[in-house]
Amino acid sequence: MKKIILGLGIIGIIFTGCSDDKKQENLSNGNVVLKLGHVNGDKTNYHYGMLKYAEEVERLTDGKVKVEVYANAQLGNERDMVEGLQLGTIDIAAVASPVLASFVPEMSVLDAPFMFKSYEHADNVIDGKVGEVLSEKLKKQEFNTVAWMYSGFRNVFSIKPLTDIDSFKGLKIRTMENKMHIKTFEALGALATPMPYGEVFTGLQQGTIDAAENATDNVLTQKFYEVTKNVGETGHFFTYIALGVSDKALAKIPADLVPKLYEAGTTSALYQRNLLIESNANAKTELQKLGVTFTEPNKEELVLKVKPIYQEFKDVIPEDLVAEIKKLEK
């Protein structure tokens, strides 16, 4: 992966949305204002990545296209936003790859457990043939992919420590509404419980669920450490975040400026991917200071336990894409 030197301590990105008067001024000047929504907090690497996208779009279009960023699911949950893109009521949405599998079944190839070996592997996959094929399929759903950002490798954070494969038995774990994710945890003996991301903190707090899973940085930035003190470093899934623009939004933009939205996506995705890696490393250090315990369940046992998932989903996981991903492991 190409590296960008980042310093989290000096990242002082401040986003200020346009006032109604300013929006009207932009529109009257022939400028276009697009709204971008995502479900994560405004202090996360995801948000900073979206702000970088907005900054790049404005720079590359000389201010003729502006992007307003809305965090914390202000424009709806991820499924709502995809549907909003299709209806033309939302301009740009950042959506996790497992959610997109509900609209493009072939996206499930990205959700297969323990499919990715490293961040470099993930880069090569999504920036190559696999990313091109999936982007074309998403385009048919009126989701024009301008960037592939990362949520990265997912770990399990839980009320009780995960020390081995037996720790998963009967574990009530929140998952996304994704069949592959649900079946994977069921194969491990857990009780998969799909629910919106915004309900996870309360669910852990009230005992509705015993665990959830996401990138380590989320445990810190979303303050899950206040209700759970354990992280099992399983790296069971790798999650991409696709940044999609609606057909209607693209139609608002002069044809010569449309490529600039994709160019901005390339720059901001590289920025966010590197920021994610740094954020996760720093988050682990900070969480340990806050009393969070990290464990490493035997990954080989987990891999063996979920192996039947590949056969179960063979009808929706294209063999050629699996072969391409495997080929890029080195």
PDB file of C-alpha atoms in Angstrom, residues 162-293:
ATOM      1  CA  LEU A 162     -13.110 -14.433  24.142  1.00  0.00           C
ATOM      2  CA  THR A 163     -10.302 -16.839  24.932  1.00  0.00           C
ATOM      3  CA  ASP A 164     -11.060 -19.747  22.595  1.00  0.00           C
ATOM      4  CA  ILE A 165     -13.604 -21.109  20.145  1.00  0.00           C
ATOM      5  CA  ASP A 166     -15.855 -22.287  22.997  1.00  0.00           C
ATOM      6  CA  SER A 167     -16.294 -18.647  24.063  1.00  0.00           C
ATOM      7  CA  PHE A 168     -18.569 -18.161  21.050  1.00  0.00           C
ATOM      8  CA  LYS A 169     -21.138 -20.733  22.163  1.00  0.00           C
ATOM      9  CA  GLY A 170     -24.399 -18.993  23.009  1.00  0.00           C
ATOM     10  CA  LEU A 171     -22.841 -15.548  22.561  1.00  0.00           C
ATOM     11  CA  LYS A 172     -25.515 -13.013  21.558  1.00  0.00           C
ATOM     12  CA  ILE A 173     -23.622 -10.963  19.022  1.00  0.00           C
ATOM     13  CA  ARG A 174     -24.861  -8.063  16.961  1.00  0.00           C
ATOM     14  CA  THR A 175     -24.310  -8.451  13.230  1.00  0.00           C
ATOM     15  CA  MET A 176     -25.229  -6.440  10.189  1.00  0.00           C
ATOM     16  CA  GLU A 177     -28.223  -7.577   8.164  1.00  0.00           C
ATOM     17  CA  ASN A 178     -26.018  -9.787   6.040  1.00  0.00           C
ATOM     18  CA  LYS A 179     -26.629 -13.505   5.528  1.00  0.00           C
ATOM     19  CA  MET A 180     -22.937 -14.339   5.272  1.00  0.00           C
ATOM     20  CA  HIS A 181     -22.183 -12.623   8.571  1.00  0.00           C
ATOM     21  CA  ILE A 182     -25.138 -14.242  10.317  1.00  0.00           C
ATOM     22  CA  LYS A 183     -24.268 -17.745   9.088  1.00  0.00           C
ATOM     23  CA  THR A 184     -20.606 -17.310  10.018  1.00  0.00           C
ATOM     24  CA  PHE A 185     -21.355 -16.568  13.657  1.00  0.00           C
ATOM     25  CA  GLU A 186     -23.977 -19.280  13.809  1.00  0.00           C
ATOM     26  CA  ALA A 187     -21.328 -21.717  12.580  1.00  0.00           C
ATOM     27  CA  LEU A 188     -19.192 -20.657  15.540  1.00  0.00           C
ATOM     28  CA  GLY A 189     -22.087 -21.402  17.902  1.00  0.00           C
ATOM     29  CA  ALA A 190     -23.052 -17.793  18.542  1.00  0.00           C
ATOM     30  CA  LEU A 191     -26.545 -16.295  18.438  1.00  0.00           C
ATOM     31  CA  ALA A 192     -26.376 -13.789  15.602  1.00  0.00           C
ATOM     32  CA  THR A 193     -28.581 -10.754  16.282  1.00  0.00           C
ATOM     33  CA  PRO A 194     -28.956  -8.284  13.384  1.00  0.00           C
ATOM     34  CA  MET A 195     -29.642  -4.714  14.471  1.00  0.00           C
ATOM     35  CA  PRO A 196     -28.888  -1.166  13.271  1.00  0.00           C
ATOM     36  CA  TYR A 197     -25.448   0.089  14.232  1.00  0.00           C
ATOM     37  CA  GLY A 198     -26.923   2.990  16.183  1.00  0.00           C
ATOM     38  CA  GLU A 199     -28.526   0.575  18.649  1.00  0.00           C
ATOM     39  CA  VAL A 200     -25.362  -1.350  19.553  1.00  0.00           C
ATOM     40  CA  PHE A 201     -24.275   0.749  22.546  1.00  0.00           C
ATOM     41  CA  THR A 202     -27.688   0.546  24.196  1.00  0.00           C
ATOM     42  CA  GLY A 203     -27.933  -3.148  23.352  1.00  0.00           C
ATOM     43  CA  LEU A 204     -24.660  -3.869  25.150  1.00  0.00           C
ATOM     44  CA  GLN A 205     -25.595  -1.619  28.022  1.00  0.00           C
ATOM     45  CA  GLN A 206     -28.982  -3.243  28.559  1.00  0.00           C
ATOM     46  CA  GLY A 207     -27.826  -6.811  27.943  1.00  0.00           C
ATOM     47  CA  THR A 208     -29.868  -7.294  24.775  1.00  0.00           C
ATOM     48  CA  ILE A 209     -26.602  -8.455  23.212  1.00  0.00           C
ATOM     49  CA  ASP A 210     -23.356  -9.739  24.719  1.00  0.00           C
ATOM     50  CA  ALA A 211     -21.047  -8.633  21.943  1.00  0.00           C
ATOM     51  CA  ALA A 212     -20.639  -6.850  18.637  1.00  0.00           C
ATOM     52  CA  GLU A 213     -17.917  -6.632  16.024  1.00  0.00           C
ATOM     53  CA  ASN A 214     -16.170  -3.887  14.148  1.00  0.00           C
ATOM     54  CA  ALA A 215     -12.776  -2.269  13.684  1.00  0.00           C
ATOM     55  CA  THR A 216     -10.829  -1.619  16.891  1.00  0.00           C
ATOM     56  CA  ASP A 217     -10.959   2.132  16.305  1.00  0.00           C
ATOM     57  CA  ASN A 218     -14.757   2.033  16.589  1.00  0.00           C
ATOM     58  CA  VAL A 219     -14.527   0.641  20.117  1.00  0.00           C
ATOM     59  CA  LEU A 220     -12.645   3.787  21.103  1.00  0.00           C
ATOM     60  CA  THR A 221     -14.360   6.488  19.041  1.00  0.00           C
ATOM     61  CA  GLN A 222     -17.879   5.184  19.689  1.00  0.00           C
ATOM     62  CA  LYS A 223     -17.018   4.676  23.393  1.00  0.00           C
ATOM     63  CA  PHE A 224     -18.018   1.020  23.447  1.00  0.00           C
ATOM     64  CA  TYR A 225     -15.298   0.550  26.069  1.00  0.00           C
ATOM     65  CA  GLU A 226     -17.732   2.105  28.534  1.00  0.00           C
ATOM     66  CA  VAL A 227     -19.964  -0.962  28.309  1.00  0.00           C
ATOM     67  CA  THR A 228     -17.512  -3.697  27.320  1.00  0.00           C
ATOM     68  CA  LYS A 229     -13.929  -4.289  28.402  1.00  0.00           C
ATOM     69  CA  ASN A 230     -12.883  -7.097  26.068  1.00  0.00           C
ATOM     70  CA  VAL A 231     -11.724  -7.278  22.461  1.00  0.00           C
ATOM     71  CA  GLY A 232     -11.049 -10.597  20.737  1.00  0.00           C
ATOM     72  CA  GLU A 233      -8.635 -10.025  17.861  1.00  0.00           C
ATOM     73  CA  THR A 234     -10.247 -12.383  15.397  1.00  0.00           C
ATOM     74  CA  GLY A 235      -9.955 -10.417  12.129  1.00  0.00           C
ATOM     75  CA  HIS A 236     -12.832 -12.587  10.893  1.00  0.00           C
ATOM     76  CA  PHE A 237     -14.115 -10.239   8.177  1.00  0.00           C
ATOM     77  CA  PHE A 238     -12.628  -7.445   6.128  1.00  0.00           C
ATOM     78  CA  THR A 239     -15.120  -4.707   5.372  1.00  0.00           C
ATOM     79  CA  TYR A 240     -14.951  -2.147   2.606  1.00  0.00           C
ATOM     80  CA  ILE A 241     -16.884   1.108   2.607  1.00  0.00           C
ATOM     81  CA  ALA A 242     -18.078   2.088  -0.838  1.00  0.00           C
ATOM     82  CA  LEU A 243     -18.774   5.723  -1.578  1.00  0.00           C
ATOM     83  CA  GLY A 244     -21.639   5.890  -4.061  1.00  0.00           C
ATOM     84  CA  VAL A 245     -23.148   8.785  -5.989  1.00  0.00           C
ATOM     85  CA  SER A 246     -26.705   8.658  -7.301  1.00  0.00           C
ATOM     86  CA  ASP A 247     -27.581   8.946 -10.989  1.00  0.00           C
ATOM     87  CA  LYS A 248     -29.632  12.038 -10.199  1.00  0.00           C
ATOM     88  CA  ALA A 249     -26.680  13.714  -8.481  1.00  0.00           C
ATOM     89  CA  LEU A 250     -24.382  12.994 -11.421  1.00  0.00           C
ATOM     90  CA  ALA A 251     -26.976  14.497 -13.747  1.00  0.00           C
ATOM     91  CA  LYS A 252     -26.746  17.800 -11.830  1.00  0.00           C
ATOM     92  CA  ILE A 253     -23.053  18.124 -12.615  1.00  0.00           C
ATOM     93  CA  PRO A 254     -21.564  19.389 -15.896  1.00  0.00           C
ATOM     94  CA  ALA A 255     -20.229  16.407 -17.845  1.00  0.00           C
ATOM     95  CA  ASP A 256     -16.648  17.682 -17.800  1.00  0.00           C
ATOM     96  CA  LEU A 257     -16.664  17.754 -13.988  1.00  0.00           C
ATOM     97  CA  VAL A 258     -18.018  14.232 -13.400  1.00  0.00           C
ATOM     98  CA  PRO A 259     -14.551  12.612 -13.678  1.00  0.00           C
ATOM     99  CA  LYS A 260     -13.401  14.916 -10.897  1.00  0.00           C
ATOM    100  CA  LEU A 261     -15.701  13.115  -8.468  1.00  0.00           C
ATOM    101  CA  TYR A 262     -13.867   9.875  -9.231  1.00  0.00           C
ATOM    102  CA  GLU A 263     -10.457  11.526  -9.038  1.00  0.00           C
ATOM    103  CA  ALA A 264     -11.367  12.943  -5.634  1.00  0.00           C
ATOM    104  CA  GLY A 265     -12.420   9.443  -4.611  1.00  0.00           C
ATOM    105  CA  THR A 266      -9.021   7.965  -5.441  1.00  0.00           C
ATOM    106  CA  THR A 267      -7.156  10.559  -3.366  1.00  0.00           C
ATOM    107  CA  SER A 268      -9.498  10.474  -0.380  1.00  0.00           C
ATOM    108  CA  ALA A 269      -9.659   6.664  -0.316  1.00  0.00           C
ATOM    109  CA  LEU A 270      -5.869   6.401  -0.091  1.00  0.00           C
ATOM    110  CA  TYR A 271      -5.914   8.988   2.678  1.00  0.00           C
ATOM    111  CA  GLN A 272      -8.614   7.208   4.665  1.00  0.00           C
ATOM    112  CA  ARG A 273      -7.152   3.708   4.280  1.00  0.00           C
ATOM    113  CA  ASN A 274      -3.853   4.794   5.774  1.00  0.00           C
ATOM    114  CA  LEU A 275      -5.617   6.775   8.459  1.00  0.00           C
ATOM    115  CA  LEU A 276      -7.643   3.682   9.404  1.00  0.00           C
ATOM    116  CA  ILE A 277      -4.519   1.589   9.952  1.00  0.00           C
ATOM    117  CA  GLU A 278      -2.961   4.277  12.107  1.00  0.00           C
ATOM    118  CA  SER A 279      -6.227   4.829  13.974  1.00  0.00           C
ATOM    119  CA  ASN A 280      -6.580   1.135  14.833  1.00  0.00           C
ATOM    120  CA  ALA A 281      -3.033   0.919  16.156  1.00  0.00           C
ATOM    121  CA  ASN A 282      -3.464   4.027  18.296  1.00  0.00           C
ATOM    122  CA  ALA A 283      -6.894   2.872  19.465  1.00  0.00           C
ATOM    123  CA  LYS A 284      -5.518  -0.400  20.825  1.00  0.00           C
ATOM    124  CA  THR A 285      -2.955   1.490  22.901  1.00  0.00           C
ATOM    125  CA  GLU A 286      -5.559   3.902  24.238  1.00  0.00           C
ATOM    126  CA  LEU A 287      -8.083   1.141  24.989  1.00  0.00           C
ATOM    127  CA  GLN A 288      -5.519  -0.809  26.970  1.00  0.00           C
ATOM    128  CA  LYS A 289      -4.927   2.310  29.050  1.00  0.00           C
ATOM    129  CA  LEU A 290      -8.691   2.406  29.659  1.00  0.00           C
ATOM    130  CA  GLY A 291      -8.676  -1.146  31.006  1.00  0.00           C
ATOM    131  CA  VAL A 292      -9.743  -3.032  27.883  1.00  0.00           C
ATOM    132  CA  THR A 293      -8.266  -6.538  27.590  1.00  0.00           C
TER     133      THR A 293
END
